[in-house]
Structures are given as C-alpha cells and as structure tokens.
Amino acid sequence: MATQAPHAVVTGLQWGDEGKGKIVDWLTESYDLVVRYNGGANAGHSVVIGDRRYALHLVPCGILRPGVLNLVANGVVLDPEQILREIAELEAGGLPVGERLKISDRAHLVLPYHKRADGLMEAAVAALAGEASQVGTTGRGIGPCYADKAQRTTAVRVADLYQPEALRRQLAHIAGVKNATLGALAGLSGQTFEPIDPAALHATLLSIGEQLRPYVADTAAIIRDAMAEGRRVLFEGGNGSLLDVDHGTYPYVTSSSTTALGIHAGAGVPAARLGRVVGIVKAYTTRVGAGPCPTEQVNAIGEHLRERGHEYGTTTGRPRRCGWLDLVALRHSAQLSGATELSIMLLDVLAGLETLQICTAYRLDGRLLDGFPASAAELERVEPVYETVPGFAEEVTAVRAYDQLPAAARAYVERIEALAGVRVSMVSVGPERSQTLVR
Ligand code: IMP
C-alpha cells in the first residue's frame, strides 16, 4: 500500500501556502531525513509548536524534530545570509542545528545583486508595459539566480566558495557583466545600480564560505547512503505546483520545478525511489502575486477566507487573493506529482459559510474545456463551473477525530476526494499538531 512506501514527498497542489510545513512537521516523526529540493527563500513555512511560531524559509521543517537530518539539496537557490540568520534564530530559540543540517555543494548562491535584479526587472517591465505585466515576485532574487544557473558563466555555486583563486577570476567577469546589464536595466525605470566591487564581494564570500563550511556536503550521496541503510527520506516541496516553471500558470510562476517531478534533478534521486506522494490542498484557494486565479472571490466570501485564514504572506506579508476550491487545477497538479493521498488544510476557515462552492470545470466561449489551459491569457478568461454543497455553521477547531466533524464538513471532504480521484488521508482544523485528523 502506498502509505507504507519508505520514502515520501510532501507537495503543495495549489499556488503555495497550502500548509506543507505543518504536514512535514507531522510526518517527520516517522522519517529520518527531510530534504528541500527546489526554490529558495521565496518559500515560507510557519510551524507552531506550543506557544512558539517558527518562520522557516530555507532550513527544512525537520529541524524542529530532534534526531532528524535536514538537507538543502542542489536544486535549491541558497541565500547564504538568510540561511545563516535562520540557523542563528533556531539556536537562539534553543534548537541546536549543528550536525542536523547539510547544504549541497552544488546549490547556487543568491547574492545581493540577484535580489536587486529581481526588483529592477519588475520595475523595468512596469515602466515599459505597465504593472499588469509584472510577475509580482517575492523579490528574493529567485528568478535572476536560476537565470544565472542556466546562463552558467555568471553563476556562483557553494563549492566555488572553497576555490579562492578561481572565485576571484569568476567574480571579476561576473561584476563586469552585472554592472553593465543591471546598470542598463536600472536606467529603464529611472533608477541607478550601485556597481559591484568584485574584491569586496570576494572577501564577503570567503567569510560566508567559512561560516557555511560545517554544513556543506554532497547531499545526493547522503540521500543515496541513507536509502541504502534503510533510513526513511521525506522530500519537502517549496512553493506550489501551479507555480511550477514548466507546468504552472506560466509566466506567472516561480523559476523552479515545484512539483514532485523536481525531486529527481533537484536532489539527485532516481524516480523509482519514491512511493508516497502527499498532496497538500487548502480547503479553498489562495494565490499571491499576479496571474490567473479562476475561482478568486473579490467579495465578502474572499474577505471571510482572508480574515479567518489569516491569509497574508509569510515571506512578504502581502494579502493573499482568496477564492473557492478549484478541482480542475487540483486534478492537473495531483496528476503531475502522482499524488497518492491528499491532506486537506484549513477546513476550519470555512465554518460559518452557508453554502460552499467547488469548481468542477472551466467554460470558455460557451464550451467546456478539457484539461488545464497552457495559456495564462486563456485561463484569465475561463468561467468556473461550480457545484454548490451545504456549508457548516459549527466551529471545528476543537474537533480531534474525523468522525466528530459536522456531517456537512465530512461531505465536503468526501466530495473533494471523489472529484479528485485521490484518497484524503488527513484533514487539518488548525495550526497545532493536535488539530490534525487522520482518516
Ligand atoms: P518568485 O518565486 O519570487 O520569483 O515569485 C514568482 C511568483 O511566485 C509570484 O507570484 C510569487 O508571489 C509566487 N510565489 C513564490 N513563492 C511563493 C510561496 O511560497 N507562496 C506563494 N506564492 C509564492
């Protein structure tokens, strides 16, 4: 049975912020390693343990469980200052990191000019074509860093920090290229770019290299060895499936492979090694930034969801766009990752709504569509077809067993299961570990 497979994936099936962190935290009791394989500090997990809330961006959530080894694999773009800050905060909170964190020597570094480039590109696009053309990024330098990874000659990887002479030569041409291109980019929105001083950056990077040294390793080899020894590995996806660079709502996506498909390249793990794929789904839809969101509710329903769900970004604090659950999008992402089970999050947020709507199909120009459109322009124009089901008035945050949920809440969960064609194994009714109902 899928749930007994030794290695697992936790992946968000919407536009991010589904509550993956809570489920990773919940599952890590049964796993020995937790691996991040994509994205960077654009992702943000909030995990509540007792009266303390931890906001993690790069360090995997497994760090909150003693005895779990946490890996930041090669597919992640690593902001070294951010991860050093997170390590310091965890240790200040009484959670020793030490030997429990390893960072891939092949991960690419997000440097200050990547974050600057992120903002300058958004500003240039707005100046040339209007704000509607922006992606609405988190400003964490993710796109520019992955662009350098694909460009190759302008990238810096973790391993480069330990080759001081080669790094000096590398930074000389990187500074030359960036100063020219980012200077010109800045000019498009009437801004200026403070040129990179390659000697100063070299000194900073050598110092960062020393601080990171205890954590740096060949993470693919660690995973391989752990699997060979029979240890159980959990892969934690950053960002949601609909933000996937290949399969999401392009171009309104992030720059990495966010689905379970990203694990193979992003962590160096053969496809055949994965068995259990837990798809994380909010009981409704949220999206941050620009791009199509067919079931968005710009009305009292959207307000209800935002206020009761505290739908404001962990990374940027931006209010999230909120709407009804979209089963067309969900089926698309569940199939991509091969979800073997679903975990439905934030069911409690729906309490008090008289009826609930589930989008079961898209209509465009009077005809029903097959599948999920490739074109964002087309997706902007689709009309959701809704199925209406009864809501539930009762608060459910105190419920501790699935069978104790109001009948309408259970019917909603079971309708999602039927429409998605994937078993719902867990339902969450609040941020605490105890508010997880296993079916
Ligand atoms: P970037 O990843 O910063 O380049 O942002 C690209 C798009 O992905 C924007 O619409 C962001 O709002 C969105 N995004 C990136 N990471 C997350 C996340 O963890 N949660 C929600 N949206 C995200």
GROMACS .gro file of C-alpha atoms and ligand atoms in nm:
model
  462
    1MET     CA    1   0.000   0.000   0.000
    2ALA     CA    2   0.126   0.349  -0.089
    3THR     CA    3   0.125   0.476   0.269
    4GLN     CA    4   0.379   0.211   0.368
    5ALA     CA    5   0.631   0.313   0.100
    6PRO     CA    6   0.955   0.408   0.270
    7HIS     CA    7   1.021   0.745   0.110
    8ALA     CA    8   0.769   1.027   0.082
    9VAL     CA    9   0.704   1.360  -0.081
   10VAL     CA   10   0.502   1.648   0.057
   11THR     CA   11   0.399   1.880  -0.224
   12GLY     CA   12   0.158   2.174  -0.240
   13LEU     CA   13  -0.102   2.128  -0.512
   14GLN     CA   14  -0.213   2.491  -0.546
   15TRP     CA   15  -0.029   2.826  -0.564
   16GLY     CA   16   0.176   2.778  -0.247
   17ASP     CA   17   0.099   2.844   0.119
   18GLU     CA   18  -0.110   2.527   0.145
   19GLY     CA   19   0.029   2.441   0.487
   20LYS     CA   20   0.301   2.198   0.378
   21GLY     CA   21   0.515   2.290   0.677
   22LYS     CA   22   0.261   2.158   0.923
   23ILE     CA   23   0.231   1.822   0.746
   24VAL     CA   24   0.607   1.788   0.703
   25ASP     CA   25   0.639   1.855   1.075
   26TRP     CA   26   0.365   1.599   1.147
   27LEU     CA   27   0.516   1.329   0.925
   28THR     CA   28   0.878   1.375   1.030
   29GLU     CA   29   0.806   1.168   1.338
   30SER     CA   30   0.828   0.870   1.101
   31TYR     CA   31   1.115   0.993   0.880
   32ASP     CA   32   1.489   1.023   0.933
   33LEU     CA   33   1.578   1.285   0.670
   34VAL     CA   34   1.391   1.589   0.536
   35VAL     CA   35   1.509   1.729   0.202
   36ARG     CA   36   1.433   2.062   0.030
   37TYR     CA   37   1.492   2.028  -0.344
   38ASN     CA   38   1.367   2.346  -0.515
   39GLY     CA   39   1.313   2.719  -0.476
   40GLY     CA   40   1.473   2.935  -0.215
   41ALA     CA   41   1.384   3.199   0.041
   42ASN     CA   42   1.066   3.277  -0.155
   43ALA     CA   43   0.904   2.984   0.023
   44GLY     CA   44   0.798   3.033   0.379
   45HIS     CA   45   0.679   2.775   0.624
   46SER     CA   46   0.518   2.869   0.953
   47VAL     CA   47   0.511   2.594   1.210
   48VAL     CA   48   0.356   2.638   1.553
   49ILE     CA   49   0.489   2.425   1.838
   50GLY     CA   50   0.343   2.506   2.177
   51ASP     CA   51   0.336   2.883   2.203
   52ARG     CA   52   0.625   2.941   1.964
   53ARG     CA   53   0.587   3.012   1.590
   54TYR     CA   54   0.883   2.938   1.362
   55ALA     CA   55   0.904   3.102   1.019
   56LEU     CA   56   1.145   2.900   0.809
   57HIS     CA   57   1.241   2.996   0.455
   58LEU     CA   58   1.539   2.775   0.371
   59VAL     CA   59   1.601   2.540   0.661
   60PRO     CA   60   1.372   2.234   0.620
   61CYS     CA   61   1.097   2.195   0.881
   62GLY     CA   62   1.251   1.869   1.002
   63ILE     CA   63   1.488   2.083   1.207
   64LEU     CA   64   1.206   2.118   1.461
   65ARG     CA   65   1.221   1.743   1.538
   66PRO     CA   66   1.523   1.618   1.731
   67GLY     CA   67   1.713   1.341   1.555
   68VAL     CA   68   1.606   1.437   1.200
   69LEU     CA   69   1.877   1.518   0.944
   70ASN     CA   70   1.784   1.811   0.718
   71LEU     CA   71   1.921   1.863   0.370
   72VAL     CA   72   1.916   2.164   0.138
   73ALA     CA   73   1.976   1.988  -0.193
   74ASN     CA   74   2.134   2.104  -0.517
   75GLY     CA   75   1.810   2.229  -0.676
   76VAL     CA   76   1.766   2.499  -0.412
   77VAL     CA   77   1.891   2.853  -0.471
   78LEU     CA   78   2.057   2.943  -0.145
   79ASP     CA   79   2.065   3.291   0.002
   80PRO     CA   80   2.361   3.235   0.236
   81GLU     CA   81   2.288   3.530   0.462
   82GLN     CA   82   1.928   3.417   0.503
   83ILE     CA   83   2.018   3.061   0.597
   84LEU     CA   84   2.283   3.178   0.842
   85ARG     CA   85   2.019   3.404   1.001
   86GLU     CA   86   1.773   3.114   1.030
   87ILE     CA   87   2.039   2.894   1.189
   88ALA     CA   88   2.117   3.168   1.442
   89GLU     CA   89   1.746   3.219   1.523
   90LEU     CA   90   1.683   2.849   1.572
   91GLU     CA   91   1.982   2.819   1.802
   92ALA     CA   92   1.873   3.130   1.996
   93GLY     CA   93   1.532   2.961   2.040
   94GLY     CA   94   1.702   2.660   2.199
   95LEU     CA   95   1.701   2.433   1.890
   96PRO     CA   96   2.058   2.328   1.814
   97VAL     CA   97   2.124   2.293   1.440
   98GLY     CA   98   2.485   2.163   1.436
   99GLU     CA   99   2.517   1.829   1.258
  100ARG     CA  100   2.145   1.819   1.172
  101LEU     CA  101   2.172   2.044   0.865
  102LYS     CA  102   2.361   1.977   0.542
  103ILE     CA  103   2.375   2.206   0.239
  104SER     CA  104   2.460   2.085  -0.111
  105ASP     CA  105   2.796   2.185  -0.252
  106ARG     CA  106   2.616   2.213  -0.589
  107ALA     CA  107   2.347   2.461  -0.480
  108HIS     CA  108   2.356   2.802  -0.648
  109LEU     CA  109   2.401   3.113  -0.439
  110VAL     CA  110   2.153   3.401  -0.433
  111LEU     CA  111   2.368   3.711  -0.390
  112PRO     CA  112   2.260   4.069  -0.313
  113TYR     CA  113   2.264   4.168  -0.681
  114HIS     CA  114   2.012   3.891  -0.760
  115LYS     CA  115   1.763   4.048  -0.521
  116ARG     CA  116   1.834   4.389  -0.672
  117ALA     CA  117   1.795   4.243  -1.025
  118ASP     CA  118   1.459   4.091  -0.925
  119GLY     CA  119   1.321   4.432  -0.825
  120LEU     CA  120   1.481   4.611  -1.121
  121MET     CA  121   1.331   4.367  -1.373
  122GLU     CA  122   0.984   4.408  -1.223
  123ALA     CA  123   1.028   4.788  -1.226
  124ALA     CA  124   1.152   4.786  -1.587
  125VAL     CA  125   0.858   4.572  -1.702
  126ALA     CA  126   0.618   4.806  -1.522
  127ALA     CA  127   0.783   5.111  -1.678
  128LEU     CA  128   0.773   4.961  -2.028
  129ALA     CA  129   0.438   4.780  -2.025
  130GLY     CA  130   0.251   4.867  -1.705
  131GLU     CA  131   0.220   4.697  -1.368
  132ALA     CA  132  -0.019   4.434  -1.504
  133SER     CA  133   0.276   4.277  -1.688
  134GLN     CA  134   0.478   4.215  -1.372
  135VAL     CA  135   0.503   3.866  -1.222
  136GLY     CA  136   0.466   4.006  -0.871
  137THR     CA  137   0.770   3.819  -0.738
  138THR     CA  138   0.869   3.792  -0.375
  139GLY     CA  139   1.179   3.999  -0.454
  140ARG     CA  140   1.408   3.729  -0.313
  141GLY     CA  141   1.628   3.705  -0.623
  142ILE     CA  142   1.491   3.364  -0.723
  143GLY     CA  143   1.439   3.425  -1.097
  144PRO     CA  144   1.771   3.606  -1.151
  145CYS     CA  145   1.961   3.330  -0.968
  146TYR     CA  146   1.802   3.048  -1.170
  147ALA     CA  147   1.865   3.257  -1.485
  148ASP     CA  148   2.236   3.268  -1.396
  149LYS     CA  149   2.229   2.893  -1.331
  150ALA     CA  150   2.105   2.839  -1.687
  151GLN     CA  151   2.349   3.103  -1.820
  152ARG     CA  152   2.637   2.922  -1.637
  153THR     CA  153   2.923   3.176  -1.670
  154THR     CA  154   2.757   3.424  -1.434
  155ALA     CA  155   2.666   3.177  -1.157
  156VAL     CA  156   2.829   3.101  -0.822
  157ARG     CA  157   2.778   2.765  -0.653
  158VAL     CA  158   2.851   2.669  -0.293
  159ALA     CA  159   3.155   2.464  -0.399
  160ASP     CA  160   3.308   2.776  -0.559
  161LEU     CA  161   3.345   2.935  -0.215
  162TYR     CA  162   3.633   2.697  -0.143
  163GLN     CA  163   3.835   2.777  -0.457
  164PRO     CA  164   3.955   3.129  -0.370
  165GLU     CA  165   4.167   3.195  -0.679
  166ALA     CA  166   3.913   3.062  -0.927
  167LEU     CA  167   3.643   3.256  -0.741
  168ARG     CA  168   3.843   3.579  -0.774
  169ARG     CA  169   3.860   3.535  -1.155
  170GLN     CA  170   3.492   3.438  -1.170
  171LEU     CA  171   3.383   3.747  -0.975
  172ALA     CA  172   3.587   3.976  -1.198
  173HIS     CA  173   3.382   3.886  -1.505
  174ILE     CA  174   3.054   3.850  -1.311
  175ALA     CA  175   3.098   4.205  -1.177
  176GLY     CA  176   3.177   4.332  -1.527
  177VAL     CA  177   2.869   4.168  -1.680
  178LYS     CA  178   2.632   4.257  -1.394
  179ASN     CA  179   2.749   4.616  -1.367
  180ALA     CA  180   2.681   4.666  -1.738
  181THR     CA  181   2.349   4.479  -1.760
  182LEU     CA  182   2.198   4.581  -1.427
  183GLY     CA  183   2.311   4.941  -1.479
  184ALA     CA  184   2.122   4.944  -1.810
  185LEU     CA  185   1.821   4.765  -1.659
  186ALA     CA  186   1.804   5.019  -1.376
  187GLY     CA  187   1.802   5.301  -1.631
  188LEU     CA  188   1.476   5.169  -1.780
  189SER     CA  189   1.286   5.259  -1.465
  190GLY     CA  190   1.487   5.573  -1.388
  191GLN     CA  191   1.691   5.404  -1.114
  192THR     CA  192   2.063   5.360  -1.062
  193PHE     CA  193   2.262   5.047  -0.981
  194GLU     CA  194   2.544   5.065  -0.728
  195PRO     CA  195   2.825   4.877  -0.909
  196ILE     CA  196   2.950   4.551  -0.759
  197ASP     CA  197   3.303   4.575  -0.618
  198PRO     CA  198   3.449   4.232  -0.702
  199ALA     CA  199   3.725   4.250  -0.437
  200ALA     CA  200   3.475   4.331  -0.159
  201LEU     CA  201   3.237   4.058  -0.279
  202HIS     CA  202   3.526   3.811  -0.287
  203ALA     CA  203   3.612   3.887   0.076
  204THR     CA  204   3.245   3.857   0.179
  205LEU     CA  205   3.203   3.525   0.001
  206LEU     CA  206   3.517   3.376   0.157
  207SER     CA  207   3.385   3.472   0.500
  208ILE     CA  208   3.041   3.325   0.420
  209GLY     CA  209   3.216   3.009   0.298
  210GLU     CA  210   3.383   2.970   0.636
  211GLN     CA  211   3.052   3.013   0.820
  212LEU     CA  212   2.879   2.760   0.594
  213ARG     CA  213   3.168   2.511   0.594
  214PRO     CA  214   3.036   2.282   0.873
  215TYR     CA  215   2.715   2.228   0.676
  216VAL     CA  216   2.845   2.179   0.321
  217ALA     CA  217   2.824   1.827   0.176
  218ASP     CA  218   2.735   1.615  -0.127
  219THR     CA  219   2.368   1.585  -0.036
  220ALA     CA  220   2.280   1.342  -0.319
  221ALA     CA  221   2.538   1.100  -0.177
  222ILE     CA  222   2.395   1.142   0.174
  223ILE     CA  223   2.046   1.057   0.043
  224ARG     CA  224   2.177   0.757  -0.153
  225ASP     CA  225   2.361   0.620   0.151
  226ALA     CA  226   2.066   0.684   0.382
  227MET     CA  227   1.832   0.498   0.148
  228ALA     CA  228   2.077   0.209   0.120
  229GLU     CA  229   2.085   0.185   0.501
  230GLY     CA  230   1.706   0.168   0.515
  231ARG     CA  231   1.656   0.518   0.656
  232ARG     CA  232   1.338   0.696   0.554
  233VAL     CA  233   1.354   1.015   0.350
  234LEU     CA  234   1.088   1.286   0.320
  235PHE     CA  235   1.109   1.542   0.038
  236GLU     CA  236   0.959   1.882   0.111
  237GLY     CA  237   0.849   2.086  -0.192
  238GLY     CA  238   0.887   2.461  -0.180
  239ASN     CA  239   0.612   2.676  -0.341
  240GLY     CA  240   0.302   2.525  -0.501
  241SER     CA  241   0.255   2.307  -0.809
  242LEU     CA  242   0.072   2.578  -1.003
  243LEU     CA  243   0.387   2.792  -0.970
  244ASP     CA  244   0.596   2.525  -1.147
  245VAL     CA  245   0.813   2.674  -1.422
  246ASP     CA  246   0.704   2.409  -1.676
  247HIS     CA  247   0.356   2.306  -1.564
  248GLY     CA  248   0.220   2.607  -1.374
  249THR     CA  249   0.035   2.918  -1.487
  250TYR     CA  250   0.333   3.044  -1.688
  251PRO     CA  251   0.465   3.316  -1.695
  252TYR     CA  252   0.305   3.388  -1.354
  253VAL     CA  253   0.512   3.120  -1.183
  254THR     CA  254   0.835   3.085  -0.992
  255SER     CA  255   1.155   2.967  -1.163
  256SER     CA  256   1.192   2.611  -1.033
  257SER     CA  257   1.029   2.269  -1.067
  258THR     CA  258   0.793   2.281  -0.772
  259THR     CA  259   0.607   1.951  -0.824
  260ALA     CA  260   0.735   1.611  -0.714
  261LEU     CA  261   0.892   1.592  -1.061
  262GLY     CA  262   1.156   1.837  -0.938
  263ILE     CA  263   1.297   1.588  -0.688
  264HIS     CA  264   1.491   1.379  -0.935
  265ALA     CA  265   1.706   1.661  -1.072
  266GLY     CA  266   1.682   1.884  -0.766
  267ALA     CA  267   1.805   1.625  -0.517
  268GLY     CA  268   1.975   1.367  -0.739
  269VAL     CA  269   1.726   1.089  -0.665
  270PRO     CA  270   1.607   0.835  -0.925
  271ALA     CA  271   1.230   0.841  -0.988
  272ALA     CA  272   1.182   0.479  -0.885
  273ARG     CA  273   1.274   0.557  -0.523
  274LEU     CA  274   0.956   0.748  -0.438
  275GLY     CA  275   0.630   0.585  -0.335
  276ARG     CA  276   0.418   0.802  -0.110
  277VAL     CA  277   0.320   1.141  -0.251
  278VAL     CA  278   0.114   1.354  -0.013
  279GLY     CA  279  -0.057   1.640  -0.195
  280ILE     CA  280  -0.137   1.934   0.030
  281VAL     CA  281  -0.456   2.122  -0.052
  282LYS     CA  282  -0.620   2.412   0.122
  283ALA     CA  283  -0.997   2.370   0.161
  284TYR     CA  284  -1.021   2.677  -0.064
  285THR     CA  285  -0.783   2.862  -0.299
  286THR     CA  286  -0.526   3.134  -0.238
  287ARG     CA  287  -0.274   3.299  -0.463
  288VAL     CA  288  -0.012   3.570  -0.407
  289GLY     CA  289   0.113   3.794  -0.684
  290ALA     CA  290  -0.019   3.833  -1.036
  291GLY     CA  291  -0.167   3.578  -1.273
  292PRO     CA  292  -0.491   3.394  -1.336
  293CYS     CA  293  -0.693   3.258  -1.046
  294PRO     CA  294  -1.027   3.149  -1.192
  295THR     CA  295  -1.212   3.093  -0.864
  296GLU     CA  296  -1.098   3.416  -0.692
  297GLN     CA  297  -1.376   3.589  -0.496
  298VAL     CA  298  -1.336   3.965  -0.476
  299ASN     CA  299  -1.628   3.999  -0.237
  300ALA     CA  300  -1.743   3.908   0.116
  301ILE     CA  301  -1.656   3.539   0.059
  302GLY     CA  302  -1.296   3.633  -0.027
  303GLU     CA  303  -1.284   3.857   0.282
  304HIS     CA  304  -1.416   3.578   0.504
  305LEU     CA  305  -1.144   3.343   0.380
  306ARG     CA  306  -0.867   3.603   0.413
  307GLU     CA  307  -0.959   3.715   0.762
  308ARG     CA  308  -1.041   3.374   0.909
  309GLY     CA  309  -0.749   3.206   0.734
  310HIS     CA  310  -0.500   3.485   0.818
  311GLU     CA  311  -0.418   3.490   0.451
  312TYR     CA  312  -0.120   3.723   0.447
  313GLY     CA  313   0.217   3.608   0.307
  314THR     CA  314   0.478   3.457   0.542
  315THR     CA  315   0.759   3.590   0.323
  316THR     CA  316   0.627   3.930   0.215
  317GLY     CA  317   0.319   3.999   0.432
  318ARG     CA  318   0.111   4.065   0.118
  319PRO     CA  319  -0.265   3.994   0.143
  320ARG     CA  320  -0.342   3.675  -0.048
  321ARG     CA  321  -0.610   3.655  -0.315
  322CYS     CA  322  -0.877   3.409  -0.195
  323GLY     CA  323  -1.149   3.202  -0.360
  324TRP     CA  324  -1.330   2.870  -0.387
  325LEU     CA  325  -1.156   2.537  -0.426
  326ASP     CA  326  -1.063   2.467  -0.789
  327LEU     CA  327  -1.080   2.098  -0.876
  328VAL     CA  328  -0.971   2.150  -1.237
  329ALA     CA  329  -0.641   2.295  -1.117
  330LEU     CA  330  -0.618   2.037  -0.839
  331ARG     CA  331  -0.661   1.740  -1.073
  332HIS     CA  332  -0.390   1.886  -1.301
  333SER     CA  333  -0.137   1.922  -1.020
  334ALA     CA  334  -0.227   1.596  -0.842
  335GLN     CA  335  -0.165   1.407  -1.167
  336LEU     CA  336   0.170   1.577  -1.232
  337SER     CA  337   0.308   1.476  -0.894
  338GLY     CA  338   0.132   1.139  -0.890
  339ALA     CA  339  -0.036   1.222  -0.557
  340THR     CA  340  -0.119   0.902  -0.372
  341GLU     CA  341  -0.311   1.085  -0.099
  342LEU     CA  342  -0.438   1.431  -0.012
  343SER     CA  343  -0.422   1.632   0.305
  344ILE     CA  344  -0.692   1.899   0.330
  345MET     CA  345  -0.583   2.202   0.526
  346LEU     CA  346  -0.762   2.490   0.698
  347LEU     CA  347  -1.105   2.326   0.686
  348ASP     CA  348  -1.196   2.534   0.995
  349VAL     CA  349  -1.176   2.855   0.789
  350LEU     CA  350  -1.494   2.756   0.602
  351ALA     CA  351  -1.709   2.743   0.917
  352GLY     CA  352  -1.995   2.992   0.904
  353LEU     CA  353  -2.042   2.994   0.526
  354GLU     CA  354  -2.396   2.888   0.440
  355THR     CA  355  -2.301   2.711   0.119
  356LEU     CA  356  -1.968   2.609  -0.033
  357GLN     CA  357  -1.877   2.603  -0.400
  358ILE     CA  358  -1.639   2.367  -0.575
  359CYS     CA  359  -1.520   2.447  -0.927
  360THR     CA  360  -1.555   2.127  -1.128
  361ALA     CA  361  -1.493   2.253  -1.483
  362TYR     CA  362  -1.395   2.557  -1.688
  363ARG     CA  363  -1.609   2.706  -1.961
  364LEU     CA  364  -1.456   2.924  -2.231
  365ASP     CA  365  -1.655   3.097  -2.504
  366GLY     CA  366  -1.954   2.880  -2.425
  367ARG     CA  367  -1.781   2.540  -2.435
  368LEU     CA  368  -1.640   2.321  -2.159
  369LEU     CA  369  -1.262   2.279  -2.169
  370ASP     CA  370  -1.072   1.954  -2.145
  371GLY     CA  371  -0.780   1.983  -1.906
  372PHE     CA  372  -0.591   2.283  -1.777
  373PRO     CA  373  -0.514   2.558  -2.033
  374ALA     CA  374  -0.148   2.634  -2.117
  375SER     CA  375  -0.213   2.999  -2.189
  376ALA     CA  376  -0.243   3.241  -1.899
  377ALA     CA  377  -0.449   3.470  -2.124
  378GLU     CA  378  -0.698   3.187  -2.181
  379LEU     CA  379  -0.703   3.097  -1.812
  380GLU     CA  380  -0.781   3.462  -1.731
  381ARG     CA  381  -1.096   3.433  -1.940
  382VAL     CA  382  -1.234   3.097  -1.825
  383GLU     CA  383  -1.562   3.086  -1.637
  384PRO     CA  384  -1.562   2.840  -1.348
  385VAL     CA  385  -1.850   2.591  -1.338
  386TYR     CA  386  -1.947   2.539  -0.974
  387GLU     CA  387  -2.109   2.263  -0.777
  388THR     CA  388  -2.279   2.401  -0.465
  389VAL     CA  389  -2.279   2.198  -0.145
  390PRO     CA  390  -2.407   2.278   0.208
  391GLY     CA  391  -2.174   2.464   0.445
  392PHE     CA  392  -2.138   2.411   0.820
  393ALA     CA  393  -2.207   2.669   1.090
  394GLU     CA  394  -2.020   2.497   1.376
  395GLU     CA  395  -1.661   2.581   1.466
  396VAL     CA  396  -1.442   2.275   1.413
  397THR     CA  397  -1.108   2.381   1.565
  398ALA     CA  398  -1.175   2.173   1.879
  399VAL     CA  399  -1.256   1.856   1.683
  400ARG     CA  400  -0.995   1.583   1.736
  401ALA     CA  401  -1.132   1.296   1.528
  402TYR     CA  402  -1.259   1.291   1.170
  403ASP     CA  403  -1.587   1.127   1.264
  404GLN     CA  404  -1.667   1.414   1.501
  405LEU     CA  405  -1.671   1.671   1.221
  406PRO     CA  406  -2.016   1.806   1.125
  407ALA     CA  407  -2.178   1.591   0.855
  408ALA     CA  408  -2.160   1.875   0.600
  409ALA     CA  409  -1.785   1.918   0.661
  410ARG     CA  410  -1.727   1.544   0.606
  411ALA     CA  411  -1.946   1.551   0.296
  412TYR     CA  412  -1.734   1.838   0.159
  413VAL     CA  413  -1.410   1.646   0.219
  414GLU     CA  414  -1.552   1.331   0.064
  415ARG     CA  415  -1.681   1.521  -0.239
  416ILE     CA  416  -1.328   1.659  -0.298
  417GLU     CA  417  -1.192   1.306  -0.270
  418ALA     CA  418  -1.441   1.177  -0.527
  419LEU     CA  419  -1.381   1.462  -0.771
  420ALA     CA  420  -1.001   1.443  -0.739
  421GLY     CA  421  -0.991   1.064  -0.753
  422VAL     CA  422  -0.733   1.062  -0.472
  423ARG     CA  423  -0.786   0.945  -0.114
  424VAL     CA  424  -0.796   1.213   0.158
  425SER     CA  425  -0.576   1.081   0.439
  426MET     CA  426  -0.561   1.385   0.667
  427VAL     CA  427  -0.772   1.690   0.746
  428SER     CA  428  -0.638   1.987   0.938
  429VAL     CA  429  -0.855   2.213   1.152
  430GLY     CA  430  -0.591   2.444   1.299
  431PRO     CA  431  -0.218   2.509   1.322
  432GLU     CA  432  -0.143   2.282   1.620
  433ARG     CA  433  -0.015   1.926   1.581
  434SER     CA  434  -0.322   1.807   1.777
  435GLN     CA  435  -0.553   1.966   1.520
  436THR     CA  436  -0.465   1.705   1.254
  437LEU     CA  437  -0.740   1.447   1.191
  438VAL     CA  438  -0.615   1.125   1.038
  439ARG     CA  439  -0.862   0.916   0.839
  440IMP     P1  440   0.934   3.444  -0.715
  440IMP     O1  441   0.939   3.300  -0.676
  440IMP     O2  442   0.976   3.536  -0.606
  440IMP     O3  443   1.006   3.471  -0.844
  440IMP     O4  444   0.782   3.483  -0.743
  440IMP     C1  445   0.712   3.431  -0.854
  440IMP     C2  446   0.566   3.409  -0.821
  440IMP     O5  447   0.556   3.301  -0.731
  440IMP     C3  448   0.497   3.527  -0.752
  440IMP     O6  449   0.362   3.532  -0.793
  440IMP     C4  450   0.506   3.492  -0.604
  440IMP     O7  451   0.404   3.554  -0.529
  440IMP     C5  452   0.486   3.342  -0.613
  440IMP     N1  453   0.546   3.270  -0.501
  440IMP     C6  454   0.675   3.234  -0.487
  440IMP     N2  455   0.691   3.165  -0.374
  440IMP     C7  456   0.572   3.156  -0.316
  440IMP     C8  457   0.523   3.092  -0.197
  440IMP     O8  458   0.595   3.026  -0.122
  440IMP     N3  459   0.391   3.108  -0.171
  440IMP     C9  460   0.307   3.174  -0.254
  440IMP     N4  461   0.347   3.232  -0.366
  440IMP    C10  462   0.478   3.224  -0.397
   0.00000   0.00000   0.00000
